[in-house]
Coordinates of N, CA and C in Angstrom, one line a residue:
X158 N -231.4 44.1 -168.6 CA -230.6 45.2 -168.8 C -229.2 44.8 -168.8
X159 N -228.2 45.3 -170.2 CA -227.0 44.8 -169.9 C -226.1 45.9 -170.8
X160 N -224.9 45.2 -171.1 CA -224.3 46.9 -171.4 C -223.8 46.3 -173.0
X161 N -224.5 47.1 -173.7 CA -224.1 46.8 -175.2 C -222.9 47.1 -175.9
X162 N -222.2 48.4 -175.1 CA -220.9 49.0 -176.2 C -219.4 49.1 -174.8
X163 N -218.5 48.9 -175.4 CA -217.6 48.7 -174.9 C -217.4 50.3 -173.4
X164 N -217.1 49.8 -172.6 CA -216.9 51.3 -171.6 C -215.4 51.4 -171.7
X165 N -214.5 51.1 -172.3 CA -213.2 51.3 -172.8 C -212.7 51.8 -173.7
X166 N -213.4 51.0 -175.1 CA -212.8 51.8 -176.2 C -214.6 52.1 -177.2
X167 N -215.7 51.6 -176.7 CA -216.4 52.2 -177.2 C -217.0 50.8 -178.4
X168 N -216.4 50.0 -178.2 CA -217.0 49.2 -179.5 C -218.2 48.4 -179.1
X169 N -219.0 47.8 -179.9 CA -220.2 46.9 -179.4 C -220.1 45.2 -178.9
X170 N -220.4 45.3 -177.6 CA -220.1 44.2 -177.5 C -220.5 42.8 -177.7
X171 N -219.8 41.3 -178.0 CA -220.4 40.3 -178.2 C -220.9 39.2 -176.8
X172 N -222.0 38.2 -177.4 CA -222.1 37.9 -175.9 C -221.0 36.7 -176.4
X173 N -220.2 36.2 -174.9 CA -219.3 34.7 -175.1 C -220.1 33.7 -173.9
X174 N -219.3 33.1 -174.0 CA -219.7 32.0 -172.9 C -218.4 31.5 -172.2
X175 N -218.6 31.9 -170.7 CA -217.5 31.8 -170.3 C -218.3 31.0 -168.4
X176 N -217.3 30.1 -168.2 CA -217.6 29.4 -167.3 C -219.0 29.1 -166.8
X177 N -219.5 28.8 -167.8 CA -221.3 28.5 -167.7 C -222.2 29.6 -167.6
X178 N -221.5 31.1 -168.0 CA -222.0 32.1 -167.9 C -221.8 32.9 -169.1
X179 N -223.2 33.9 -169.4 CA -223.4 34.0 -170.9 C -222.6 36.1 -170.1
X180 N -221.8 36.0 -171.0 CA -221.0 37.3 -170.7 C -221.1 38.3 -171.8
X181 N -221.1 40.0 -171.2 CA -220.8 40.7 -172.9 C -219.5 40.9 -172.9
X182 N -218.5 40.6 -174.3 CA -217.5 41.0 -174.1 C -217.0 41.6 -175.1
X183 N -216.3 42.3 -175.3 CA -215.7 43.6 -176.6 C -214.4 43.1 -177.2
X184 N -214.8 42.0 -178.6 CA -213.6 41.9 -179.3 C -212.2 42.1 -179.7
X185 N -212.8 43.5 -179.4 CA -211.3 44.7 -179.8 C -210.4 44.8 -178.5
X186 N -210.8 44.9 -177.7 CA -209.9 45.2 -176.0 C -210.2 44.4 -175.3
X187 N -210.9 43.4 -175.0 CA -211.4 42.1 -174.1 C -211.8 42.6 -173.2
X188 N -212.1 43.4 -172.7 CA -213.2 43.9 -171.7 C -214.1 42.9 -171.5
X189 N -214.9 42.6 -170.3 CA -216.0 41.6 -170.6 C -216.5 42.8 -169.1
X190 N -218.0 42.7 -169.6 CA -219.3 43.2 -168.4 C -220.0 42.0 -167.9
X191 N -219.7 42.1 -166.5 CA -220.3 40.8 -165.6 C -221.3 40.7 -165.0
X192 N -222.2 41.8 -164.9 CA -223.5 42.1 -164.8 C -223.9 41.5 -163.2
X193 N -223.0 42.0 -162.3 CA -222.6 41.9 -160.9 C -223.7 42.2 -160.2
X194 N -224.1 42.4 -159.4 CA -225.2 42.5 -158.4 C -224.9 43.9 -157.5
X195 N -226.0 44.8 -157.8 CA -225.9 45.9 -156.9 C -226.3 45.7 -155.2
X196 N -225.1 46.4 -154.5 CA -225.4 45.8 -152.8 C -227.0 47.0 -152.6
X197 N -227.9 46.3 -151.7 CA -229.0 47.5 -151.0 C -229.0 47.2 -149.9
X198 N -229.6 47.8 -148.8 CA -229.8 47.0 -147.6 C -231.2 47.8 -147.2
X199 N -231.8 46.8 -146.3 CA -233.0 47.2 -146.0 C -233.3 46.5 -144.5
X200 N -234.4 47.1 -143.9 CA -234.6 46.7 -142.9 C -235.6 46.3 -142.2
X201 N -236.2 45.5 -141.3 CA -236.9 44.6 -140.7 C -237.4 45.5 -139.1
X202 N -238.4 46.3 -139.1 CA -238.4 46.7 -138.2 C -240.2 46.3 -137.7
X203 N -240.0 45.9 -136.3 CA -241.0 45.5 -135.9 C -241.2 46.1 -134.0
X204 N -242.4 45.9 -133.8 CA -242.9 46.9 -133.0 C -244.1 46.2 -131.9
X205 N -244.6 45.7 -131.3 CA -245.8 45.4 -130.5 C -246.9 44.3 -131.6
X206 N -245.9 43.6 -132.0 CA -246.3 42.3 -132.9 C -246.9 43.2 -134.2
X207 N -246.2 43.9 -134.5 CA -247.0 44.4 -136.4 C -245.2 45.1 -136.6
X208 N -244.8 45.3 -138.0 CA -244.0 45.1 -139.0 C -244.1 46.3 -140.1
X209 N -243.2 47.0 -139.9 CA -242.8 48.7 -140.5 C -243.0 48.1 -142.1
X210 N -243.9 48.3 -143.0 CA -243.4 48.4 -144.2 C -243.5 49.4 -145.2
X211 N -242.9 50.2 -146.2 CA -243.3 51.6 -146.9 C -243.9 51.3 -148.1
X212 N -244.5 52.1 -148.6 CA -245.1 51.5 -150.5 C -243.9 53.1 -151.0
X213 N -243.8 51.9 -152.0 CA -242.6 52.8 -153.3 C -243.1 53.4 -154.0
X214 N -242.4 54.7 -153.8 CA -243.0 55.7 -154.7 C -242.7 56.3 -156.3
X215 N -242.0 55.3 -156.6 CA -241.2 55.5 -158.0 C -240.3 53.5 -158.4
X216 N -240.5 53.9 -159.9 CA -240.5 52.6 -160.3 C -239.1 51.9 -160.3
X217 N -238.9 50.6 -160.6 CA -240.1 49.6 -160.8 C -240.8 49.0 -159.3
X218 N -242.0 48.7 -159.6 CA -243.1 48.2 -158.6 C -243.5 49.0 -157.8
X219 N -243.9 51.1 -158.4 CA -244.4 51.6 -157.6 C -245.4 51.4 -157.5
X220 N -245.9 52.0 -155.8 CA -247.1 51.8 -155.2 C -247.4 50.3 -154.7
X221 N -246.1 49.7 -154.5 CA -246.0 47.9 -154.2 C -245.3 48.7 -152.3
X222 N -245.7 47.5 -151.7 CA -244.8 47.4 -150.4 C -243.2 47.2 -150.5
X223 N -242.9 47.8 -149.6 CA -241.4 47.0 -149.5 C -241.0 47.1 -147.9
X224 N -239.8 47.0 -147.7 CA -239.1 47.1 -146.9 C -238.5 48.4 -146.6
X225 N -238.1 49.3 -145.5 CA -237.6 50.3 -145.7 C -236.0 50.0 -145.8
X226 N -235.2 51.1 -146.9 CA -233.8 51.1 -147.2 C -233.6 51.1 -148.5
X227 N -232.4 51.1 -148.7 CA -231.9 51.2 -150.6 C -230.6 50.3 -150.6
X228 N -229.8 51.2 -152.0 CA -228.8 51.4 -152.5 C -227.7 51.2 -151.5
X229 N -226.6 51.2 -151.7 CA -225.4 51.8 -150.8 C -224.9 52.4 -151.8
X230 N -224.0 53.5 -151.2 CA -223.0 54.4 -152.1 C -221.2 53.1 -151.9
X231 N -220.9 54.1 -152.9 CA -219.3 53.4 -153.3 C -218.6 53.5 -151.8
X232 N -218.4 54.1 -151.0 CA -217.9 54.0 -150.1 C -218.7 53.9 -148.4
X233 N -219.8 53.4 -148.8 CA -220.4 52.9 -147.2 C -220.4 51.6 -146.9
X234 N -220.4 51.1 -145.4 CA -220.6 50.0 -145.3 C -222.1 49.4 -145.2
X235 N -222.8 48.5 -145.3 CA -223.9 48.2 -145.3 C -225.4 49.1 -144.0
X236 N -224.5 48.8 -143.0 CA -225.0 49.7 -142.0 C -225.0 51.2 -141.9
X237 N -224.3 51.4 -142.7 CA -224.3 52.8 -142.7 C -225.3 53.1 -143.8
X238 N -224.8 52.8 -144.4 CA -226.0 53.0 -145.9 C -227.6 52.7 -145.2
X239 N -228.1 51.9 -144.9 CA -228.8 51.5 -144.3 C -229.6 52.8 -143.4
X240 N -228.8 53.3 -142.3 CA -228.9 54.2 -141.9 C -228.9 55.4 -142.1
X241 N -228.4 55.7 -143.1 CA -228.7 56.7 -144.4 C -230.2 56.7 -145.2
X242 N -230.3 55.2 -145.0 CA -231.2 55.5 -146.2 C -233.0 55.9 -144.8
X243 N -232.7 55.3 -143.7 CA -233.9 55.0 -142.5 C -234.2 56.9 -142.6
X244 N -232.8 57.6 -142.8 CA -233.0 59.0 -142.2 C -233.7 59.7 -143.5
X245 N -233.4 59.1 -144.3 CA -234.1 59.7 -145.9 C -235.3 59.7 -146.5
X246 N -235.9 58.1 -145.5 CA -237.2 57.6 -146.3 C -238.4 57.7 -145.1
X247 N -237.5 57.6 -143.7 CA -238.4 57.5 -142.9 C -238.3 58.7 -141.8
X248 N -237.4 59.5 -141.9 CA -237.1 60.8 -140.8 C -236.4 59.8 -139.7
X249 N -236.0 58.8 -139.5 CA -235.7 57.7 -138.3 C -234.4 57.3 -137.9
X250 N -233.6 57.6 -136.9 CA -232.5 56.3 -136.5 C -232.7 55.4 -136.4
X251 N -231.4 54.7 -136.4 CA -231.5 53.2 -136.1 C -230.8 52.8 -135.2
X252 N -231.3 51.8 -134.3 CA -230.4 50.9 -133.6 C -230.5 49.8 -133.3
X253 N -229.3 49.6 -132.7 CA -229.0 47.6 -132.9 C -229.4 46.6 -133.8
X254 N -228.6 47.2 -135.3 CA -229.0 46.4 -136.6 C -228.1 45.1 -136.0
X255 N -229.0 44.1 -136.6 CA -228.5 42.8 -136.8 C -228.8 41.8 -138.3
X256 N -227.5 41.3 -139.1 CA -228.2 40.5 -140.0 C -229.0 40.2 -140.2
X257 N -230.1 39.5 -140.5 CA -230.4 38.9 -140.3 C -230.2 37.4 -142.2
X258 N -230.1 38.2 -142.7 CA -229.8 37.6 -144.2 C -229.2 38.2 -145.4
X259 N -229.5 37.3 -146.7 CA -229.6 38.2 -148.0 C -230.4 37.6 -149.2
X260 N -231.2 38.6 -149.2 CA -232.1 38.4 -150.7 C -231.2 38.5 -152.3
X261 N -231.6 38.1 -153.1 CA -230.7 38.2 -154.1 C -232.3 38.3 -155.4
X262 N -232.4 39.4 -156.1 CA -233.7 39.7 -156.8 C -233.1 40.3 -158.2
X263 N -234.2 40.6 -159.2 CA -233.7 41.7 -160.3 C -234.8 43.3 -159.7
X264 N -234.1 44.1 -159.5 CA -234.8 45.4 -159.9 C -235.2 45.6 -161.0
X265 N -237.1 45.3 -160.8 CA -238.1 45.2 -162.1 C -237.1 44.0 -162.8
X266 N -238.9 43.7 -163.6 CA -238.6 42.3 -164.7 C -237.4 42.6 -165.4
X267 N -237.2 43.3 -165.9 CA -235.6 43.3 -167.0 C -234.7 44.2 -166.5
X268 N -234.8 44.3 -165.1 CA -233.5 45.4 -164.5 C -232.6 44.5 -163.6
X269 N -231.7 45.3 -163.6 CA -229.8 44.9 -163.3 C -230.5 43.8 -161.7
X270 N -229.2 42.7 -161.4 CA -229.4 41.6 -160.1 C -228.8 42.6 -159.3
X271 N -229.9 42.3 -157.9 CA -229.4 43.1 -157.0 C -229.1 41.9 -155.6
X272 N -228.5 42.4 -154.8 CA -228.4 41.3 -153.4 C -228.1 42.3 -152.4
X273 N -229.2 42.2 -152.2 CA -230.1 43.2 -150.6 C -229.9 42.6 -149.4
X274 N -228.9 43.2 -148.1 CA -228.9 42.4 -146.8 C -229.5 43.0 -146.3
X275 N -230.8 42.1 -145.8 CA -231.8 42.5 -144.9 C -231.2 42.7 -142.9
X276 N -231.5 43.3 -142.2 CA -231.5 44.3 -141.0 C -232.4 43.9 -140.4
X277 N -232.1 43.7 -139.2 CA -233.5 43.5 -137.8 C -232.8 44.4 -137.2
X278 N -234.1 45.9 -137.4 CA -233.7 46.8 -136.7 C -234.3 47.5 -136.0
X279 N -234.2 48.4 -134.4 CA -234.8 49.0 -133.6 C -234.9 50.2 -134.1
X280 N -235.7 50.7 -134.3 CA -236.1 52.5 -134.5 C -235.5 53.3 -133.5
X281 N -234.6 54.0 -133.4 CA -234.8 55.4 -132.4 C -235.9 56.1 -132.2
X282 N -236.7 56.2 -131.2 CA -237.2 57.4 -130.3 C -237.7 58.4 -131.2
X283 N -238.8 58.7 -131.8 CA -239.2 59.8 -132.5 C -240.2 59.5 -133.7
X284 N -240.8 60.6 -134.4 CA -242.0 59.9 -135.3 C -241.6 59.4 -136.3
X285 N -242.1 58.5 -137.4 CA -241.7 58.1 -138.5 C -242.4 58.6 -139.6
X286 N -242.2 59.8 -140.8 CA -242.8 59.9 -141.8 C -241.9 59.4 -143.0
X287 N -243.3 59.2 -143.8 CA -242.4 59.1 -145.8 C -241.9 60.2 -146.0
X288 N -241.0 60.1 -146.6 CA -240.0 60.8 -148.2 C -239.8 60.4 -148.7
X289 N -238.4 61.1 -148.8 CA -237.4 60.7 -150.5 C -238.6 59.7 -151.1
X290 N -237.8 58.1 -151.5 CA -238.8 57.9 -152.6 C -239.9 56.9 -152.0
X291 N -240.5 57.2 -150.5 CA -241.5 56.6 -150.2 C -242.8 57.6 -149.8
X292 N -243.4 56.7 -150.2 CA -245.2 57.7 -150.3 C -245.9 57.4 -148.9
X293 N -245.6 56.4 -148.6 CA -246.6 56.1 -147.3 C -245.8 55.0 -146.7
X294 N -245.8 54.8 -144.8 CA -245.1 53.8 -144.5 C -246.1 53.6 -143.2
X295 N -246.6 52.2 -143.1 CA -247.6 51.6 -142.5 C -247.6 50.3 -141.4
X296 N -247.3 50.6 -140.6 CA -247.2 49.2 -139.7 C -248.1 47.6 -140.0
X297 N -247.9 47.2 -139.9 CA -248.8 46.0 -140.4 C -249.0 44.4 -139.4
X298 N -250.1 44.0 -138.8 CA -250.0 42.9 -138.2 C -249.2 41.9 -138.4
X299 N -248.7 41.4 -137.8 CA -247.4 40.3 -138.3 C -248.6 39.1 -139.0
X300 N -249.7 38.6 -138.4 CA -250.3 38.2 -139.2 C -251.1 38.5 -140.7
X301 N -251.3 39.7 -140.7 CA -251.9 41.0 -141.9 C -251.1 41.1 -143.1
X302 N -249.9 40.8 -142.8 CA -248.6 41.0 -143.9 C -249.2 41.4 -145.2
X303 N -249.2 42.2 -145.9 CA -249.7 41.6 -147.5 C -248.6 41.0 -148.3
X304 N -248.0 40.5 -148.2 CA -247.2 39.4 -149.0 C -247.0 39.4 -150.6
X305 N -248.5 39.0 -151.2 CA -248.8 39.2 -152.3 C -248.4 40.9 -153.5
X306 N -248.4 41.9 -152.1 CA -248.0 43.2 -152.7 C -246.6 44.0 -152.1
X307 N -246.0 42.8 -152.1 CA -244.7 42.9 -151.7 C -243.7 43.2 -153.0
X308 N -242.8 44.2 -153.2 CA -242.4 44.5 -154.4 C -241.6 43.2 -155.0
X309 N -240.9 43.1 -154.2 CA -239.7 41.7 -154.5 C -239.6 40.4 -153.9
X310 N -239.6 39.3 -154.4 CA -240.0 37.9 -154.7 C -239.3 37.5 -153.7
X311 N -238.1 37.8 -153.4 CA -237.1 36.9 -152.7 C -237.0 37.6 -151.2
X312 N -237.9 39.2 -151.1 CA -238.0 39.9 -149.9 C -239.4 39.4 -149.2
X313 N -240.0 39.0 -150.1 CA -241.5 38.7 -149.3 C -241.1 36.8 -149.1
X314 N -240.1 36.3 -149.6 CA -239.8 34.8 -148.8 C -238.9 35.1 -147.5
X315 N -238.0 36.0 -147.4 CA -237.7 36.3 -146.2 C -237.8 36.6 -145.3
X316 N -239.0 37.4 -145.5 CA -239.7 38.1 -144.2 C -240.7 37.3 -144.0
X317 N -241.3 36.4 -145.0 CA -242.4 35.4 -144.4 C -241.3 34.5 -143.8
X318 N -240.0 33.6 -144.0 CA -239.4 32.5 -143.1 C -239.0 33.8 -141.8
X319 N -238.6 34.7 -142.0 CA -238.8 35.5 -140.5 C -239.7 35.6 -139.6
X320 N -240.6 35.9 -139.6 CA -241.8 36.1 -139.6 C -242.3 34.4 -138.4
X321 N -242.2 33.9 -139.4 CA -242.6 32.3 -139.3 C -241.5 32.3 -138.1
X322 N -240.3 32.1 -138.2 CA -239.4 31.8 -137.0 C -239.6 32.4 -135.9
X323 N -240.8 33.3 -136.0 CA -241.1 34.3 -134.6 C -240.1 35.0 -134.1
X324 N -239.6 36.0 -134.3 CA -239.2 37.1 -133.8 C -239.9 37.8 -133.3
X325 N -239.3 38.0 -131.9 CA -240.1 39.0 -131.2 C -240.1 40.3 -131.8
X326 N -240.8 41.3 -131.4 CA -240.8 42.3 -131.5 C -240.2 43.2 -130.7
X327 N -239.6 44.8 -131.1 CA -238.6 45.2 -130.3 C -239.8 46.0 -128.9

């Protein structure tokens, strides 16, 4: 996915090559599109040795596992978004996020690079159901993982070297 016509003056753009990167950029006004990485964050919540994960209910890779969380808006900080997204997808607070990393993936085969900082986080006190865009959200053996039906490549290496490094559970 990339942006074909100028967002300035409207013209179509050429690709160049500029510091070992293949760029679109608009002849007429030099605009160049850098095809930047959208921030998401998501979270790592674990429980009496098994591991929160939701299946996605809308594409790309629905009906795949993931992690719970999203997007961030233009003015949140990671944790907040984060916790925005726990109250949207899962009815849930959060507490005591901690880094833990960052994945760096494409949303779906031909969609925009994204770089998701993953969260080791404690649930608040109360039940957890699906919404917004999750269908079902399932605790899972820390050994049980399904890995294989993990939506994104670089989220299911993370959470397996997690995993592996043994983290307790909260």
């Amino acid at each position: 996915m990339t942006a074909r016509f100028c967002i300035r003056c409207g013209q179509r753009l050429a690709t160049v090559r500029e510091d070992g990167h293949r760029r679109r950029r608009c002849r007429a006004c030099g605009w160049t599109f850098y095809s930047n990485p959208v921030p998401a964050a998501v979270a790592l919540i674990e429980r009496r040795g098994r591991v929160l994960l939701t299946r996605r209910g809308r594409p790309p890779h629905a009906g795949t596992w993931d992690l719970p969380g999203g997007f961030l808006e233009a003015d949140e900080t990671p944790e907040r978004g984060l916790r925005r997204e726990l109250r949207e997808e899962l009815g849930i607070g959060a507490r005591g996020l901690r880094l833990l990393g960052f994945a760096t993936d494409r949303y779906g085969p031909k969609g925009f690079p994204l770089l998701t900082l993953v969260f080791r986080v404690r649930p608040a006190p109360g039940p957890i159901r699906a919404g917004d865009d999750v269908t079902e959200a399932r605790w899972f053996p820390k050994g049980r993982v399904p890995f294989g039906a993990i939506a994104f490549r670089s989220l299911r290496r993370l959470l397996r070297d997690a995993l592996r490094r043994g983290l307790r559970g909260s």
